[in-house]
Coordinates of C-alpha atoms and ligand atoms in Angstrom, one line a residue:
X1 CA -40.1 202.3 26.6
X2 CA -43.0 203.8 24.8
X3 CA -44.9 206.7 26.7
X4 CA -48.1 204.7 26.9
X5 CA -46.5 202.2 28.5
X6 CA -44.8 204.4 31.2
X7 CA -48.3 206.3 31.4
X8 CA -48.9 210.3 31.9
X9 CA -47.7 210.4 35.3
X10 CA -44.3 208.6 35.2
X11 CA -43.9 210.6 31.7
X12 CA -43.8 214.1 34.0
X13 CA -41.9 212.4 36.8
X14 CA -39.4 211.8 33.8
X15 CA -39.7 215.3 32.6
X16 CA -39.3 216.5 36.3
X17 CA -36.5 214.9 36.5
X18 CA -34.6 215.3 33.8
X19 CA -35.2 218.8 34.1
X20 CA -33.7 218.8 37.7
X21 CA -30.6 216.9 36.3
X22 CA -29.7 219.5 33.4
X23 CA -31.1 222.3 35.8
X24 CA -30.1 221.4 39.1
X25 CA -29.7 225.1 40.3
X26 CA -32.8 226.8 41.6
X27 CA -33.8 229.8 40.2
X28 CA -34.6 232.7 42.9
X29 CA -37.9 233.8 40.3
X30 CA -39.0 230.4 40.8
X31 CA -41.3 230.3 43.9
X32 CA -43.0 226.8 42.8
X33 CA -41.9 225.0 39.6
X34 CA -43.5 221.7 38.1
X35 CA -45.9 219.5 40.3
X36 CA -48.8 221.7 41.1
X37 CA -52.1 223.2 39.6
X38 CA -49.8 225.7 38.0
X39 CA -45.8 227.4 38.8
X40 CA -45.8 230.7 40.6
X41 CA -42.7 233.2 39.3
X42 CA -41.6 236.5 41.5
X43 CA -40.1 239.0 38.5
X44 CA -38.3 241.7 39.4
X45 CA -39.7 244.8 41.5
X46 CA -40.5 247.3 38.5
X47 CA -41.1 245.0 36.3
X48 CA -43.2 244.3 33.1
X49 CA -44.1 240.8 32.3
X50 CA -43.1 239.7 28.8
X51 CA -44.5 236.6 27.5
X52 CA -44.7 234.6 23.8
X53 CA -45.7 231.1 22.4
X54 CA -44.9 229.5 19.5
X55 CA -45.3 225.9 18.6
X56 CA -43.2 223.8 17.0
X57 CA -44.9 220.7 15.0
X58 CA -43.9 217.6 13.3
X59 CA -43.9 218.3 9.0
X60 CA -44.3 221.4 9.5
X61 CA -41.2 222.9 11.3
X62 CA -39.6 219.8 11.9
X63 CA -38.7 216.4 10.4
X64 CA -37.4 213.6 12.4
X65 CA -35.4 212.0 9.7
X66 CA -33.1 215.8 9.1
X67 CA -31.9 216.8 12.2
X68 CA -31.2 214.9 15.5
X69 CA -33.7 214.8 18.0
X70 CA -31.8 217.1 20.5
X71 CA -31.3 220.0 17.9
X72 CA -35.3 219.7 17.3
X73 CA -35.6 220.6 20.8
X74 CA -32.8 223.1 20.7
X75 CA -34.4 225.1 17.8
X76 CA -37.5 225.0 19.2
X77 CA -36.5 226.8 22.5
X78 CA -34.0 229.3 20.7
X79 CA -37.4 230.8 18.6
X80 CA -38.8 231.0 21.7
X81 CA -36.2 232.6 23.5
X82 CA -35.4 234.8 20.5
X83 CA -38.7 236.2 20.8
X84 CA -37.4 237.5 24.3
X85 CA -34.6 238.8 23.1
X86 CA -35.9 240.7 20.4
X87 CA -38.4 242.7 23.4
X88 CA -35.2 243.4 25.9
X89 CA -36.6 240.7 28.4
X90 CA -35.0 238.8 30.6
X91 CA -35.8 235.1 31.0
X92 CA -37.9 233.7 34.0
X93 CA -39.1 230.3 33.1
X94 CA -41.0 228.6 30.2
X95 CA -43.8 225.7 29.8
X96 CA -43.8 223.2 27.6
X97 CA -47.1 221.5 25.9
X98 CA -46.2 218.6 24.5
X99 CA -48.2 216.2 21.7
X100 CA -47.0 213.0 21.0
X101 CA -48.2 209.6 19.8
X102 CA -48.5 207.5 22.6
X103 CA -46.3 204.8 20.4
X104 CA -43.0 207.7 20.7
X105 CA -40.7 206.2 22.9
X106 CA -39.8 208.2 25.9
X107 CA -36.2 208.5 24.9
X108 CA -37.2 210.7 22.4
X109 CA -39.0 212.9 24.8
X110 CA -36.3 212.9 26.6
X111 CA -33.4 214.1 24.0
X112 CA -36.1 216.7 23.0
X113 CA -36.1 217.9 26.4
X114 CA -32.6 217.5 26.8
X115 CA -32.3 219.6 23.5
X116 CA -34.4 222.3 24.9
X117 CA -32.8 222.4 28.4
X118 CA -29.3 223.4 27.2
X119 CA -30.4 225.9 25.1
X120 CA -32.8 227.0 28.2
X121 CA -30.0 226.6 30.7
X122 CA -27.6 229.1 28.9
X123 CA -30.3 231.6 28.9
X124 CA -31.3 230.5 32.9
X125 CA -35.2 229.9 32.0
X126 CA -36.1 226.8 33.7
X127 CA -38.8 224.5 32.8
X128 CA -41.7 225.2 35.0
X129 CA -44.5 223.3 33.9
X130 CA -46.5 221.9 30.9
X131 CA -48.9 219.3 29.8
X132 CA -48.9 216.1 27.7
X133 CA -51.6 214.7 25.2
X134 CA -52.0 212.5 22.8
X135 CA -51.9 213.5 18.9
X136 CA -51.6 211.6 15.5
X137 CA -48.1 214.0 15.5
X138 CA -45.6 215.5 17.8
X139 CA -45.8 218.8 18.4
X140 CA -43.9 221.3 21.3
X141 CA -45.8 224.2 22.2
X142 CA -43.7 226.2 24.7
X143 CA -44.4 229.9 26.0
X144 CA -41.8 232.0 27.6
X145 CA -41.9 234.0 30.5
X146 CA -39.8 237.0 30.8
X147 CA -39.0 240.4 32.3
X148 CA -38.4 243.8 31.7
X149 CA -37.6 246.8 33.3
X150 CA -41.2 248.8 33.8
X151 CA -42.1 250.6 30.5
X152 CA -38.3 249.3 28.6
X153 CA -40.1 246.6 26.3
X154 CA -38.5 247.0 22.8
X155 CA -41.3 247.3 20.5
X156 CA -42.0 246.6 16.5
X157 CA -43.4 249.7 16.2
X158 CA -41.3 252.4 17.9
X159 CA -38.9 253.4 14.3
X160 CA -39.0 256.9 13.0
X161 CA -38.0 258.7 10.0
X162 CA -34.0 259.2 10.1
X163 CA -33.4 256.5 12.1
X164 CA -30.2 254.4 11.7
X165 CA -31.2 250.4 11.0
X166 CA -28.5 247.9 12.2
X167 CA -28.4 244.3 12.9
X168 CA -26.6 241.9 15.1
X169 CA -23.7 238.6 13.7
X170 CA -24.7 237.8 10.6
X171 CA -26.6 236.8 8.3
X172 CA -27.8 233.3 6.2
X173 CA -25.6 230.3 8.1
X174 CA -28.7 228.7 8.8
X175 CA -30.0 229.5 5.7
X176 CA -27.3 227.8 4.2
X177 CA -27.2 225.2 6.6
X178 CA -30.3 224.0 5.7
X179 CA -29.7 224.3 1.8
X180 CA -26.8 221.6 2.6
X181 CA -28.9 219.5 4.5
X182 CA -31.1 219.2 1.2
X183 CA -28.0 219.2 -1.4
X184 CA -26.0 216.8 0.6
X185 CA -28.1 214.8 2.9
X186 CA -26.3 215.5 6.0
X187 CA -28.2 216.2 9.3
X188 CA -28.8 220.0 10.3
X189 CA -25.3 221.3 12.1
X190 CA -26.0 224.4 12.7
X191 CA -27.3 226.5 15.7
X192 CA -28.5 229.6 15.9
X193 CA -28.2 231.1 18.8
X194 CA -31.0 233.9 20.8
X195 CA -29.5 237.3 21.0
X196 CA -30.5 237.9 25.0
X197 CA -28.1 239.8 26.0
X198 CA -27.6 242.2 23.2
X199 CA -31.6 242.4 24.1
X200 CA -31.1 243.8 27.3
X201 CA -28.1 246.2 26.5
X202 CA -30.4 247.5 23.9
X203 CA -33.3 247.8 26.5
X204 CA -31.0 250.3 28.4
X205 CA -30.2 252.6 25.3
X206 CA -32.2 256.4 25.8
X207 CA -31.5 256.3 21.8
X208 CA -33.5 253.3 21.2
X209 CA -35.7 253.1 18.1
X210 CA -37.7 249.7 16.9
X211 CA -36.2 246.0 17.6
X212 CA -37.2 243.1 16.0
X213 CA -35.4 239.2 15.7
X214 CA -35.2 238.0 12.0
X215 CA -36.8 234.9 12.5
X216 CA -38.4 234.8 8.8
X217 CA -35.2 236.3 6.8
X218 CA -34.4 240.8 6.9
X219 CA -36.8 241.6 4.0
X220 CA -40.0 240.3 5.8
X221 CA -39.3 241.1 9.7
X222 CA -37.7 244.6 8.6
X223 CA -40.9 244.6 6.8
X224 CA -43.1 244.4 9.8
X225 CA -41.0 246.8 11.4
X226 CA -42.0 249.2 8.9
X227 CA -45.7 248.6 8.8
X228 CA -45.7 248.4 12.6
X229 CA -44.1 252.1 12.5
X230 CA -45.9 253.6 9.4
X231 CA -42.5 254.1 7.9
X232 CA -40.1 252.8 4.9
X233 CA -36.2 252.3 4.7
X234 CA -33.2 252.4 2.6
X235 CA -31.3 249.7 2.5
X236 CA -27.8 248.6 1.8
X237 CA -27.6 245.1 0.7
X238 CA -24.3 245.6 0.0
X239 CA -23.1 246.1 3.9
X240 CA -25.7 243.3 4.9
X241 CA -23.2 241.0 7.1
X242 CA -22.5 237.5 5.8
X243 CA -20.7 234.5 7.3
X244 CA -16.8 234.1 6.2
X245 CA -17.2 231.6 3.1
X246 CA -20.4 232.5 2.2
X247 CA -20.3 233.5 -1.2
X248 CA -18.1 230.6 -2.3
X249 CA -20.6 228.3 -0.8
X250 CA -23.4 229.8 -2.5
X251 CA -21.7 229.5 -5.7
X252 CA -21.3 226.0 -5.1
X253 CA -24.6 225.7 -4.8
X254 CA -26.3 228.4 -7.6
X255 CA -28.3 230.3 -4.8
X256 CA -27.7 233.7 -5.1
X257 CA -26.0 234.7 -1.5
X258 CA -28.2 237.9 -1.1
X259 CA -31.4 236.2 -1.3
X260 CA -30.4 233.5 1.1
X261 CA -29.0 236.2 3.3
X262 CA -32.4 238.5 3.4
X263 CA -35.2 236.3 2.1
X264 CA -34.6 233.1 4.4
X265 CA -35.3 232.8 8.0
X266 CA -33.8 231.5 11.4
X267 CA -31.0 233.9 11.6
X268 CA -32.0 235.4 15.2
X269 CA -30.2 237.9 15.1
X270 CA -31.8 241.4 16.0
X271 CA -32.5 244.1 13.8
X272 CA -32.9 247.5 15.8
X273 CA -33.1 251.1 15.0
X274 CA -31.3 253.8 16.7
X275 CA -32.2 257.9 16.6
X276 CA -30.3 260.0 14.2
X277 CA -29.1 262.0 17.1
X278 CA -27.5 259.1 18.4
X279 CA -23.5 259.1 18.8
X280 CA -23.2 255.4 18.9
X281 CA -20.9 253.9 16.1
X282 CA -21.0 250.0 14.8
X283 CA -18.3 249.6 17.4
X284 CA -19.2 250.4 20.5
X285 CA -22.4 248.9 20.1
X286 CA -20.6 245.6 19.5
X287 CA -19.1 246.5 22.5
X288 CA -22.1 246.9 24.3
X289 CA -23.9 244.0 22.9
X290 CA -21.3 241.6 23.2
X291 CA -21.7 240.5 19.3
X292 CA -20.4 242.2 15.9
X293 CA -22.8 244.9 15.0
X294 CA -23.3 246.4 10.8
X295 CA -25.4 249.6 9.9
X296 CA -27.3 248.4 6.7
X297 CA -29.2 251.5 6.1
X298 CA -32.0 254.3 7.2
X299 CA -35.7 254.9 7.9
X300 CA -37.5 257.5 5.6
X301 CA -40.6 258.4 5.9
X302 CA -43.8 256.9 5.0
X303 CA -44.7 256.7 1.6
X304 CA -41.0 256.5 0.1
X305 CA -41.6 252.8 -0.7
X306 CA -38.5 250.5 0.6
X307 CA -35.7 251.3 -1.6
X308 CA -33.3 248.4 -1.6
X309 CA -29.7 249.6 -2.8
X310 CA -28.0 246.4 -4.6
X311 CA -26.9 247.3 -8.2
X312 CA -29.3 250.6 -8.6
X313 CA -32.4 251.0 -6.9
X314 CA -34.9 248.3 -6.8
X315 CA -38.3 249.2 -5.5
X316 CA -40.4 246.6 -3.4
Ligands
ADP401 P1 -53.3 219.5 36.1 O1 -54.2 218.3 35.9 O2 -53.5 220.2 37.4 O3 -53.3 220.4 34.9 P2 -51.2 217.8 35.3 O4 -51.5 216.5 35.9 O5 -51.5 218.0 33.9 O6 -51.8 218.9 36.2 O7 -49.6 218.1 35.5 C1 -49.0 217.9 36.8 C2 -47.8 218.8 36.9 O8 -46.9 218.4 36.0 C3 -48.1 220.3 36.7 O9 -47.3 221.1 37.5 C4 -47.6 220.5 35.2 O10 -47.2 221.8 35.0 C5 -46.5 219.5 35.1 N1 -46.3 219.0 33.7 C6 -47.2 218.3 33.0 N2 -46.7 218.1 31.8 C7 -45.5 218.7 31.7 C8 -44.5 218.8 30.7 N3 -44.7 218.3 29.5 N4 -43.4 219.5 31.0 C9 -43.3 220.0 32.3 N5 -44.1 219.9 33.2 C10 -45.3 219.3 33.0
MG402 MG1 -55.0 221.0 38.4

């Protein structure tokens, strides 16, 4: 049925309870979810609040005729949720603004939802409210609610000279996911994942430098690192992790694997710095985080430029 048929109200009854289907446990930092002026959340004792929005909007970040309907919804809570991550928070619950057409059928509502549910289920962040209106295109607008513990919230800006850089998995599947999806015409397979755990392990390092999730591709979000910290970096391209295959595919294709690795986005992995002082290896913070964990390079100091070791120096 289309949603100006059903109306507003049995459109959020729908929403309601769909939620309560795919997320039929109650949350304890739920004190009142969806139904009333607004949801009330209890964090933590000693906690700090972290919140982000980000929308998600038809033609711009997503197309109905590339993906399925679900993964729209998925990938739209997973840059959410990644944007946790990537501060050391914890989930609590998120809200979804919704615009739609009132000619969408609520079925595809409902696999959005549904898309965004599972991804928001695995991290426990329950839907706790929203809003509807009406728009000449569909667009998701959701904002996360998260803790952390007081004064632990990874920052952009906390990298200093001699600092080791690392990231988290690795980097381009989605990347070259998407590169398929336009070579080959099938619909988008892949699915990033937000690194919330690692996130919180990190949270709890005295060593901790800057954190960041590459949500645009390495060379930009290591970019605002450095800005954020008035520093510059080495970098080894050459240890930058890459999915098994990867090359060969890129071949396949004529991308060059090291651009599509670094210059493309939706990775969500984290990028973090550690102090120099630090006795932590590559593997035992894999250990730690749960997830395979490379040392591409250090932070120099301001003024250095970003030296970028591939074949020689290159200088960006
Ligand atoms: P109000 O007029 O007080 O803003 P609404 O009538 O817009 O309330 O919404 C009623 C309830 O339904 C609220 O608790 C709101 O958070 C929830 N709600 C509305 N739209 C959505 C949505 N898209 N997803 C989840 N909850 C929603
Ligand atoms: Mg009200």
């Amino acid at each position: 049925m289309r949603l100006d048929e059903l109306g507003e109200f049995a459109v959020i009854e729908r929403i309601e309870k769909i939620a309560n289907q795919i997320f039929p446990e109650k949350s304890s930092s739920v004190r009142l979810g969806i139904g009333d002026d607004a949801a009330i959340l209890r964090p933590p004792s000693q906690a700090d609040i972290v919140t982000s929005t980000d929308a998600f909007v038809e033609g711009t970040h997503f197309r109905w005729e590339c993906e399925a309907v679900r993964s729209i919804g998925r990938r739209a809570m997973v840059a959410n949720l990644s944007d946790l991550a990537a501060m050391g928070a914890k989930p609590l619950g998120f809200t979804l603004a919704l615009s739609v057409p009132p000619s969408l059928e609520m079925k595809t509502v409902a696999d959005l939802l549904r898309g965004m549910l599972l991804e928001a289920r695995a991290a426990n962040c329950p839907l706790v409210g929203g809003n509807i209106a009406r728009s000449p295109q569909t667009s998701l607008t959701l904002s996360v609610l998260g803790s952390v513990k007081r004064g632990r919230g990874l920052r952009r800006a906390a990298a200093r000279p001699g600092d080791r850089i690392f990231v988290t998995g690795v980097l381009g599947a989605s990347a070259l996911a998407w590169k398929r999806v336009e070579s080959e015409g099938k619909p988008m397979g892949h699915r990033p994942q937000a690194r919330l755990q690692a996130g919180l392990a990190l949270s709890c390092l005295d060593s901790m430098g800057a954190c960041i999730d590459l949500s645009d591709g390495l060379l930009a979000d290591l970019g605002h690192v450095l800005e954020a910290s008035g520093v510059s970096a080495d970098l080894d391209l050459q240890k930058i992790p890459l999915p098994r295959g990867f090359r060969a595919a890129c071949r396949k294709l004529s991308v060059d694997p090291l651009e599509l690795a670094t210059a493309t986005g939706e990775d969500y992995e984290l990028l973090f710095t550690l102090r120099s002082g630090t006795r932590m290896t590559a593997p035992t913070l894999a250990r730690k985080l749960g997830l395979p964990v490379t040392e591409i390079g250090t932070i120099t100091p301001q003024g250095g430029g970003t030296f970028i070791q591939k074949s020689g120096w290159k200088h960006f």
